[in-house]
PDB file of C-alpha atoms in Angstrom:
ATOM      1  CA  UNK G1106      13.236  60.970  -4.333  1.00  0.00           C
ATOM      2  CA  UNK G1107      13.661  56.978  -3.897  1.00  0.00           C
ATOM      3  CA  UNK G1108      13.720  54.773  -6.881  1.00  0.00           C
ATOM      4  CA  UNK G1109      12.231  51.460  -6.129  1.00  0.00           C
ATOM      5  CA  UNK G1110      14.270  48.664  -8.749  1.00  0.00           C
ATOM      6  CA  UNK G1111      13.178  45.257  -9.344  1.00  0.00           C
ATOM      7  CA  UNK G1112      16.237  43.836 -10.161  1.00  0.00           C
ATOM      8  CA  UNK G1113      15.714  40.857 -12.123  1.00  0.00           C
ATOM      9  CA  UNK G1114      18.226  37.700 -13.307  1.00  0.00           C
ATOM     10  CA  UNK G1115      17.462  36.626 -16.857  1.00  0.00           C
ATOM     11  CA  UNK G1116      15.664  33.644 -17.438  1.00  0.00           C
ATOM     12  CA  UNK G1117      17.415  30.149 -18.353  1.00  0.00           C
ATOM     13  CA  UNK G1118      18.993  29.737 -21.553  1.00  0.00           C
ATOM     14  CA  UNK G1119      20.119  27.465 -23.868  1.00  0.00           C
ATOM     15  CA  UNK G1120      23.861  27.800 -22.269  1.00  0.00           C
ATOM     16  CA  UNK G1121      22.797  27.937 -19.293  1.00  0.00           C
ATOM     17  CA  UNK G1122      21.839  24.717 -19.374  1.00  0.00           C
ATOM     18  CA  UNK G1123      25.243  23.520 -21.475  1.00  0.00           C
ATOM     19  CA  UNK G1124      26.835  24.631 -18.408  1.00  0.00           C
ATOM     20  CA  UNK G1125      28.905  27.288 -21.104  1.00  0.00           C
ATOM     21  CA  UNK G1126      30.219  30.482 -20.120  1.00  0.00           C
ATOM     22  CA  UNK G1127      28.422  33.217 -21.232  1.00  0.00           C
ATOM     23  CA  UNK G1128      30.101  36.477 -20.407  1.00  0.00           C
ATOM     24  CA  UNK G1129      28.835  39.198 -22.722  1.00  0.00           C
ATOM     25  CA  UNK G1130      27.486  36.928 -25.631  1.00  0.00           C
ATOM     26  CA  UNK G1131      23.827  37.638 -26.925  1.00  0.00           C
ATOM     27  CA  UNK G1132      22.438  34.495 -25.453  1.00  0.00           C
ATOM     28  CA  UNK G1133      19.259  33.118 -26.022  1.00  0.00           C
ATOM     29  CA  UNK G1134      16.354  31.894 -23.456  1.00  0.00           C
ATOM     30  CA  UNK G1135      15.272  28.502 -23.464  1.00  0.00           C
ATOM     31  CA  UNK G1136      11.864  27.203 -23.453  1.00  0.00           C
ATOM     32  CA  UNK G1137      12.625  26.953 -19.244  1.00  0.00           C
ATOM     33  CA  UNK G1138      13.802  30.107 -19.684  1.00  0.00           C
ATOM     34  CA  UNK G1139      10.498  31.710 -21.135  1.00  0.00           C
ATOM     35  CA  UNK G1140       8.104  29.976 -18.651  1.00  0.00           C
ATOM     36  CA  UNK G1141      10.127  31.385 -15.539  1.00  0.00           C
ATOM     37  CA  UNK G1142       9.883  35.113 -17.133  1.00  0.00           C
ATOM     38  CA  UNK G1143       6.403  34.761 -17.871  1.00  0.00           C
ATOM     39  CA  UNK G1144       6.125  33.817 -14.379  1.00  0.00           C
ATOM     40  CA  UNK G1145       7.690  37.229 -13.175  1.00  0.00           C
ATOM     41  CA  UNK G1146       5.445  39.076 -15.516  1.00  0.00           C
ATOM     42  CA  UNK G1147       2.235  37.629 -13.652  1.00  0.00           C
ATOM     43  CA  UNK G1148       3.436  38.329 -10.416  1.00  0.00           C
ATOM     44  CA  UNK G1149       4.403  41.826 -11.060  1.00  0.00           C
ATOM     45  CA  UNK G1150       1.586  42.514 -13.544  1.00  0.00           C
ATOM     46  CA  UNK G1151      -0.185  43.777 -10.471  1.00  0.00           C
ATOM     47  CA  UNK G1152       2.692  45.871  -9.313  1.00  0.00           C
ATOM     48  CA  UNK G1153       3.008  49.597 -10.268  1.00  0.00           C
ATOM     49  CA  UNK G1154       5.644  49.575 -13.227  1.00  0.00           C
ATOM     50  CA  UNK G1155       7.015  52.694 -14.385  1.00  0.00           C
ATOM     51  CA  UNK G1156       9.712  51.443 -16.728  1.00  0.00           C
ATOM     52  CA  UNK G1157      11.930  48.442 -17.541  1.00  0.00           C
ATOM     53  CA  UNK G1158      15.155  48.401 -18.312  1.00  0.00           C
ATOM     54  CA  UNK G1159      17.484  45.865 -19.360  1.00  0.00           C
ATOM     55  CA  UNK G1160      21.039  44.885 -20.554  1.00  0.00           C
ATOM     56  CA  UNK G1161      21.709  45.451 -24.401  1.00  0.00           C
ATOM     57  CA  UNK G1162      22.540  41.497 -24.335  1.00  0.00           C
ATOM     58  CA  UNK G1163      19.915  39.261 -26.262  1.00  0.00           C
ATOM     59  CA  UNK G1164      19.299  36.724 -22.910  1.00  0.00           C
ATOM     60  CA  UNK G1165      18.321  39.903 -21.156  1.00  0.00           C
ATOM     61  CA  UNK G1166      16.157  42.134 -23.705  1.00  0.00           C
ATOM     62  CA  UNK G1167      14.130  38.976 -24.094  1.00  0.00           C
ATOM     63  CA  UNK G1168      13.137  38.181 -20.284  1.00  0.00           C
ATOM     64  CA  UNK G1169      12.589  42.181 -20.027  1.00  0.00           C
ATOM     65  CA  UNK G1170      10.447  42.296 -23.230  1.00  0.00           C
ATOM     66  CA  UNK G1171       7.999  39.245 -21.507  1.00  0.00           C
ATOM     67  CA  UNK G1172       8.193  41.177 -18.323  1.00  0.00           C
ATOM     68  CA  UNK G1173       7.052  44.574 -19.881  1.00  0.00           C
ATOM     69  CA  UNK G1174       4.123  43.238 -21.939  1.00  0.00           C
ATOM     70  CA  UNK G1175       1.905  42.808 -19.026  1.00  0.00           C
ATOM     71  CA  UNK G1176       2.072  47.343 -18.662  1.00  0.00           C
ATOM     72  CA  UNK G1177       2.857  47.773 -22.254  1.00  0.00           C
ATOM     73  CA  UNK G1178       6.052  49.064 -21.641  1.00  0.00           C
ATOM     74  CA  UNK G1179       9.026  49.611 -24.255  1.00  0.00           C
ATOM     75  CA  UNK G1180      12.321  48.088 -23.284  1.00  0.00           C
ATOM     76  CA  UNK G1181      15.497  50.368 -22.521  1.00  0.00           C
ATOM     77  CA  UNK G1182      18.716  48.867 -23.068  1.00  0.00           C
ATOM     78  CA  UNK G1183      21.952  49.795 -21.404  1.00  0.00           C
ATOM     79  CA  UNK G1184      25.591  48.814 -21.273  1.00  0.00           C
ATOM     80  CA  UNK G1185      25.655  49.094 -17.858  1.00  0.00           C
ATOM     81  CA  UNK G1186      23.864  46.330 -17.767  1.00  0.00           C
ATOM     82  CA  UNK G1187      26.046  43.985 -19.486  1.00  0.00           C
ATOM     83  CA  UNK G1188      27.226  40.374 -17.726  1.00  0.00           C
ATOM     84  CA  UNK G1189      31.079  40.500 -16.637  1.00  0.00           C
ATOM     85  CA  UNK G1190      33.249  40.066 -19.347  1.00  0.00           C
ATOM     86  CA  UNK G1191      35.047  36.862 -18.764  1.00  0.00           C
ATOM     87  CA  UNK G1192      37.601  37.248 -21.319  1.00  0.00           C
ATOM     88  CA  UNK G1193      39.342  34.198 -22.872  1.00  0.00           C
ATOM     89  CA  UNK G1194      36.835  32.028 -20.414  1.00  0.00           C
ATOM     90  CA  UNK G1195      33.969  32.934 -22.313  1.00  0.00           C
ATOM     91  CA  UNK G1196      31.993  30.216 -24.522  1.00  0.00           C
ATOM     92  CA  UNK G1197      33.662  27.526 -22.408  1.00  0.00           C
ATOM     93  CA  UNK G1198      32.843  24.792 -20.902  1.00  0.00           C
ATOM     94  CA  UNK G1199      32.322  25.613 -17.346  1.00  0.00           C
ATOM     95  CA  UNK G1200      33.588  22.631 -15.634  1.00  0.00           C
ATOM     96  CA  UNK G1201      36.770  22.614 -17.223  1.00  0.00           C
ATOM     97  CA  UNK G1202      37.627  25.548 -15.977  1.00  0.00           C
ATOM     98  CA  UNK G1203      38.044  24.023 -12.245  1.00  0.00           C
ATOM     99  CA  UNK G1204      41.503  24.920 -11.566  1.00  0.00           C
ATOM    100  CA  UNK G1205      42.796  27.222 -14.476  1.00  0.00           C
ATOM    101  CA  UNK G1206      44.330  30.166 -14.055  1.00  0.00           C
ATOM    102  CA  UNK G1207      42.316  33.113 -15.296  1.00  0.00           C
ATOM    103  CA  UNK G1208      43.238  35.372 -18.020  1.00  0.00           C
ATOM    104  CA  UNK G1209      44.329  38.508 -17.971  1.00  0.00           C
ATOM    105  CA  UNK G1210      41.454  39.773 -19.989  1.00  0.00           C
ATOM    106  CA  UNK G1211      38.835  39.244 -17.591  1.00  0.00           C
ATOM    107  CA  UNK G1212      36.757  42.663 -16.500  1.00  0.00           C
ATOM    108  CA  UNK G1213      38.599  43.403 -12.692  1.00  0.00           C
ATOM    109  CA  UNK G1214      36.342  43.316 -10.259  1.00  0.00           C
ATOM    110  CA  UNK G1215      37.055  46.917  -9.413  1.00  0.00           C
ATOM    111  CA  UNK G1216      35.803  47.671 -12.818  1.00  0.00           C
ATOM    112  CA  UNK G1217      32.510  45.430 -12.486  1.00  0.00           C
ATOM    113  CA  UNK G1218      31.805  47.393  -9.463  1.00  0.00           C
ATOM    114  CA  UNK G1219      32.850  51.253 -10.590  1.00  0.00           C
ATOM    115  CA  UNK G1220      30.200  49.987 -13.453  1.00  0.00           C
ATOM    116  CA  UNK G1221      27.942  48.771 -11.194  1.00  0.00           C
ATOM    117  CA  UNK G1222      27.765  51.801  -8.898  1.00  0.00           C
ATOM    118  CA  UNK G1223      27.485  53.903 -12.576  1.00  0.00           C
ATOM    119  CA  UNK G1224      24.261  51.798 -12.712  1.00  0.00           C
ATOM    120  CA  UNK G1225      22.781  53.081 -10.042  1.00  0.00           C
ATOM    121  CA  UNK G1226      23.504  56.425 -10.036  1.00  0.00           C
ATOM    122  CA  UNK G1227      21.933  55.891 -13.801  1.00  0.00           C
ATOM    123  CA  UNK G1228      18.187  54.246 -12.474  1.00  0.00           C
ATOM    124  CA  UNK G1229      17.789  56.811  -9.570  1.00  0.00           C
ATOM    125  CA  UNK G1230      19.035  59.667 -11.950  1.00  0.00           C
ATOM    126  CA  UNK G1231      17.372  59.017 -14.822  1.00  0.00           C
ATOM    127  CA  UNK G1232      13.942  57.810 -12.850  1.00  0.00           C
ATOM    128  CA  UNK G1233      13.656  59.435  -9.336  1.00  0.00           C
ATOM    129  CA  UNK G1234      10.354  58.872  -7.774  1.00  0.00           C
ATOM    130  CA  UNK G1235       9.713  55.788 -10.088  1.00  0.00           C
ATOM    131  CA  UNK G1236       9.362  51.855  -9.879  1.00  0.00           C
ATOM    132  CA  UNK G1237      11.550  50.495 -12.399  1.00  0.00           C
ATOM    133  CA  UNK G1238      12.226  46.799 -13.291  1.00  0.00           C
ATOM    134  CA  UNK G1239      15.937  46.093 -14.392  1.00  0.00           C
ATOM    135  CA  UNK G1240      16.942  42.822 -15.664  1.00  0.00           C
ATOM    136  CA  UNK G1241      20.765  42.020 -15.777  1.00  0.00           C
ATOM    137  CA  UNK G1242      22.895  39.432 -14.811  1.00  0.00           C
ATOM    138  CA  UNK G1243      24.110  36.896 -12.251  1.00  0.00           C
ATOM    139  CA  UNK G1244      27.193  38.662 -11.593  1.00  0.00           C
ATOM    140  CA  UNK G1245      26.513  42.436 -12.396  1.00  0.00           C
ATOM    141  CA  UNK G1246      23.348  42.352 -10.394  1.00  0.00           C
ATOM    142  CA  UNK G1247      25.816  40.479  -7.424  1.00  0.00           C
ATOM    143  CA  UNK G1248      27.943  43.840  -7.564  1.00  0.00           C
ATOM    144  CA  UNK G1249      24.827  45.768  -7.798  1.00  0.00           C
ATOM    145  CA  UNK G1250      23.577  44.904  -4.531  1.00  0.00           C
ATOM    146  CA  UNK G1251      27.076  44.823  -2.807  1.00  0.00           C
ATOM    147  CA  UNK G1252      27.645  48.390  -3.829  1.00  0.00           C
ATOM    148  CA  UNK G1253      23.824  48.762  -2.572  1.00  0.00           C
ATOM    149  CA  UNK G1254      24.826  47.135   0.088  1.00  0.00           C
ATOM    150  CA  UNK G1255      28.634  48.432   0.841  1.00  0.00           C
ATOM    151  CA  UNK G1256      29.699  45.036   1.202  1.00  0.00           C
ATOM    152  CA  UNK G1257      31.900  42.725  -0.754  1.00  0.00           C
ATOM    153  CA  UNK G1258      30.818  40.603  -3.423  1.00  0.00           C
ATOM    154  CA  UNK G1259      31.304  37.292  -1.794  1.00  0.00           C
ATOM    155  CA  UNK G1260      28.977  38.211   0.989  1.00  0.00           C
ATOM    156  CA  UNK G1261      25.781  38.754  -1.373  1.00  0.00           C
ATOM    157  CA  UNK G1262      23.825  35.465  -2.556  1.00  0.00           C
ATOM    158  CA  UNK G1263      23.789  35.023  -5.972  1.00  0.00           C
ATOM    159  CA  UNK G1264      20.385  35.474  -7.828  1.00  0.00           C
ATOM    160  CA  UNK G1265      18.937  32.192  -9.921  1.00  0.00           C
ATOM    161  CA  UNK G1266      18.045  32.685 -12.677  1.00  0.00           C
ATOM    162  CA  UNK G1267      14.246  34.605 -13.355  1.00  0.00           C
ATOM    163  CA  UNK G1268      14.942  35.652  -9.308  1.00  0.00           C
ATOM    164  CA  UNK G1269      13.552  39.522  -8.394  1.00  0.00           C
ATOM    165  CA  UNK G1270      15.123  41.787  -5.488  1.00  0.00           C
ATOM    166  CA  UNK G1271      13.773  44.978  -4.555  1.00  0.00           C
ATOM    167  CA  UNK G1272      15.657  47.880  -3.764  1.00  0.00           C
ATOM    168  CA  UNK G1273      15.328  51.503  -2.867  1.00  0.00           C
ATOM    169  CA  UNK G1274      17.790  53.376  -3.506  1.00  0.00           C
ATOM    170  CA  UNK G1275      18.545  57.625  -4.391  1.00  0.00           C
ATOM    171  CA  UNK G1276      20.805  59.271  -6.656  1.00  0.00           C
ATOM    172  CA  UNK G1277      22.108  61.642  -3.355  1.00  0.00           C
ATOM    173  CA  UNK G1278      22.995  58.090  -1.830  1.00  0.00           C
ATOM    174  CA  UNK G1279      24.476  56.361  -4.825  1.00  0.00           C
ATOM    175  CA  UNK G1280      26.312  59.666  -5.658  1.00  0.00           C
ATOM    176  CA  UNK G1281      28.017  59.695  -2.074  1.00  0.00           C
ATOM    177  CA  UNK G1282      28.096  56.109  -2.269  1.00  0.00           C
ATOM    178  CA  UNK G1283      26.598  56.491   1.356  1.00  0.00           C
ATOM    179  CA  UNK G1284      23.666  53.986   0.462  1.00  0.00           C
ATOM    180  CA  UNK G1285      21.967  53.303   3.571  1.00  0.00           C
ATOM    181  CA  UNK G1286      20.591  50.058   3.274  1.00  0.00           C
ATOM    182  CA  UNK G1287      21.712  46.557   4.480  1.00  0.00           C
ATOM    183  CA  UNK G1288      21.873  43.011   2.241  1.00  0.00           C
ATOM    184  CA  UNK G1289      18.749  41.946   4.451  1.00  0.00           C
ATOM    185  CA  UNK G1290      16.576  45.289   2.901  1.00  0.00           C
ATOM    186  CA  UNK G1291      17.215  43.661  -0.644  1.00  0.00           C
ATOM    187  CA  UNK G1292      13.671  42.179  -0.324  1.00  0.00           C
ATOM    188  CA  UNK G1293      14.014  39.256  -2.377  1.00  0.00           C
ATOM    189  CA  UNK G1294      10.871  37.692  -4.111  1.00  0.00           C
ATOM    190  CA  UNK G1295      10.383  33.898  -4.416  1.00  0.00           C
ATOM    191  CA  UNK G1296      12.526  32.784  -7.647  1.00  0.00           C
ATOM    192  CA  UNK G1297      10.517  31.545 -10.186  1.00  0.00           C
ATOM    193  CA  UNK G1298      12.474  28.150 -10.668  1.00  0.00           C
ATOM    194  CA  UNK G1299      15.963  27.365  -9.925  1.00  0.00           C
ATOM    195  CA  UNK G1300      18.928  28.017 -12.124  1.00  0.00           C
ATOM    196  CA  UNK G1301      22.106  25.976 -13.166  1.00  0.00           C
ATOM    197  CA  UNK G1302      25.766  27.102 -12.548  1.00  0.00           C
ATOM    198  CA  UNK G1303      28.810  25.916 -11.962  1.00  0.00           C
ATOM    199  CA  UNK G1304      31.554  27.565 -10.072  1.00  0.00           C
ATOM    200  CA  UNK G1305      35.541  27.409 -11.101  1.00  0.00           C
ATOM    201  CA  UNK G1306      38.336  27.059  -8.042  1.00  0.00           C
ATOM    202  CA  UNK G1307      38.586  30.587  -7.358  1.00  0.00           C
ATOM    203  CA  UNK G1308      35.082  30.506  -6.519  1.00  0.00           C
ATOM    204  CA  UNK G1309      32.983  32.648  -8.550  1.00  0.00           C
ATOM    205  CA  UNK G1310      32.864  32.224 -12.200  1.00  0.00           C
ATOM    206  CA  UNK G1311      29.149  31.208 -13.470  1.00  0.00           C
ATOM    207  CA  UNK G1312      27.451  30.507 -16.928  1.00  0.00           C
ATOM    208  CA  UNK G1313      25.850  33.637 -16.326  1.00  0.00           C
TER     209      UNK G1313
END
């Protein structure tokens, strides 16, 4: 049976804003950050919710926790979840980073999307038949929907922050990685504000 996912960007936080890199630190939301998950929860308070599910970062639990009160839903955490791990870039200052070569402890992006596919097969194992809100991260949730997809990372938009996409996906597809979907049938929903980034020269690092 189909699992229909909401995947969700975490709202705006305080580094965010700083333009710092974030990687796989707790993070917290700003007051920006609040208002645009608040602003998911009313437009999906009138959705069918089944469960939400979120990354086991801080930035993440707390957009998921504002989206679930609306169905008074628990929040599930998962690993899978987590924002790239940016290695030695993390906590720094994103435009300085224009131009440096990046360390060797970054996650690969072959990792990023073995975890990402993991993800799915996860959601549509774990919840077949149900409608399930996820909220991740600006780049895990970018390899999410290329391996939805079967397309390369640079071809999928990146999500703002507090942004929704809707996907249906199975675990039979996402097992056989035979998804059968294209980047246009990731429905996106209006964002509910816009986000800040800033990119380095290779093109894709973000304060995620």
């Amino acid at each position: 049976m189909d699992t229909t996912i909401f995947l969700v960007r975490h709202g705006e936080t305080v580094d965010n804003a700083r333009q710092i890199m974030q990687g796989q630190t707790q993070g917290c939301l700003n007051e920006k950050g609040r208002e645009q998950a608040a602003q998911v929860a009313g437009r999906l308070a009138g959705e069918q919710i089944d469960a939400v599910v979120a990354s086991d970062l801080n930035r993440a639990i707390q957009t998921a926790e504002i989206i679930a009160a609306p169905h008074h839903l628990s929040v599930s955490t998962t690993p899978l979840l987590r924002e790239r791990d940016w290695g030695g870039f993390t906590g720094r200052f994103i435009p300085d980073l224009k131009g440096e070569v990046w360390p060797d402890d970054i996650e690969s992006e072959e990792t990023l999307l073995l975890r990402a596919r993991a993800f799915l097969l996860y959601i549509t194992t774990t919840y077949p038949g149900k409608r399930v809100v996820a909220v991740g991260h600006g780049i895990v949730n970018k390899a999410i929907l290329a391996v939805y997809a079967k397309c390369s990372m640079r071809e999928v938009h990146r999500m703002m922050n507090a942004e929704v996409r809707i996907l249906t996906a199975s675990a039979e597809n996402t097992a056989s990685a035979a998804v059968a979907a294209s980047l246009a049938s990731a429905r996106p929903m209006a964002s509910a504000a816009e986000g800040t980034s800033a990119t380095t020269a290779a093109g894709s690092a973000s304060a995620e």
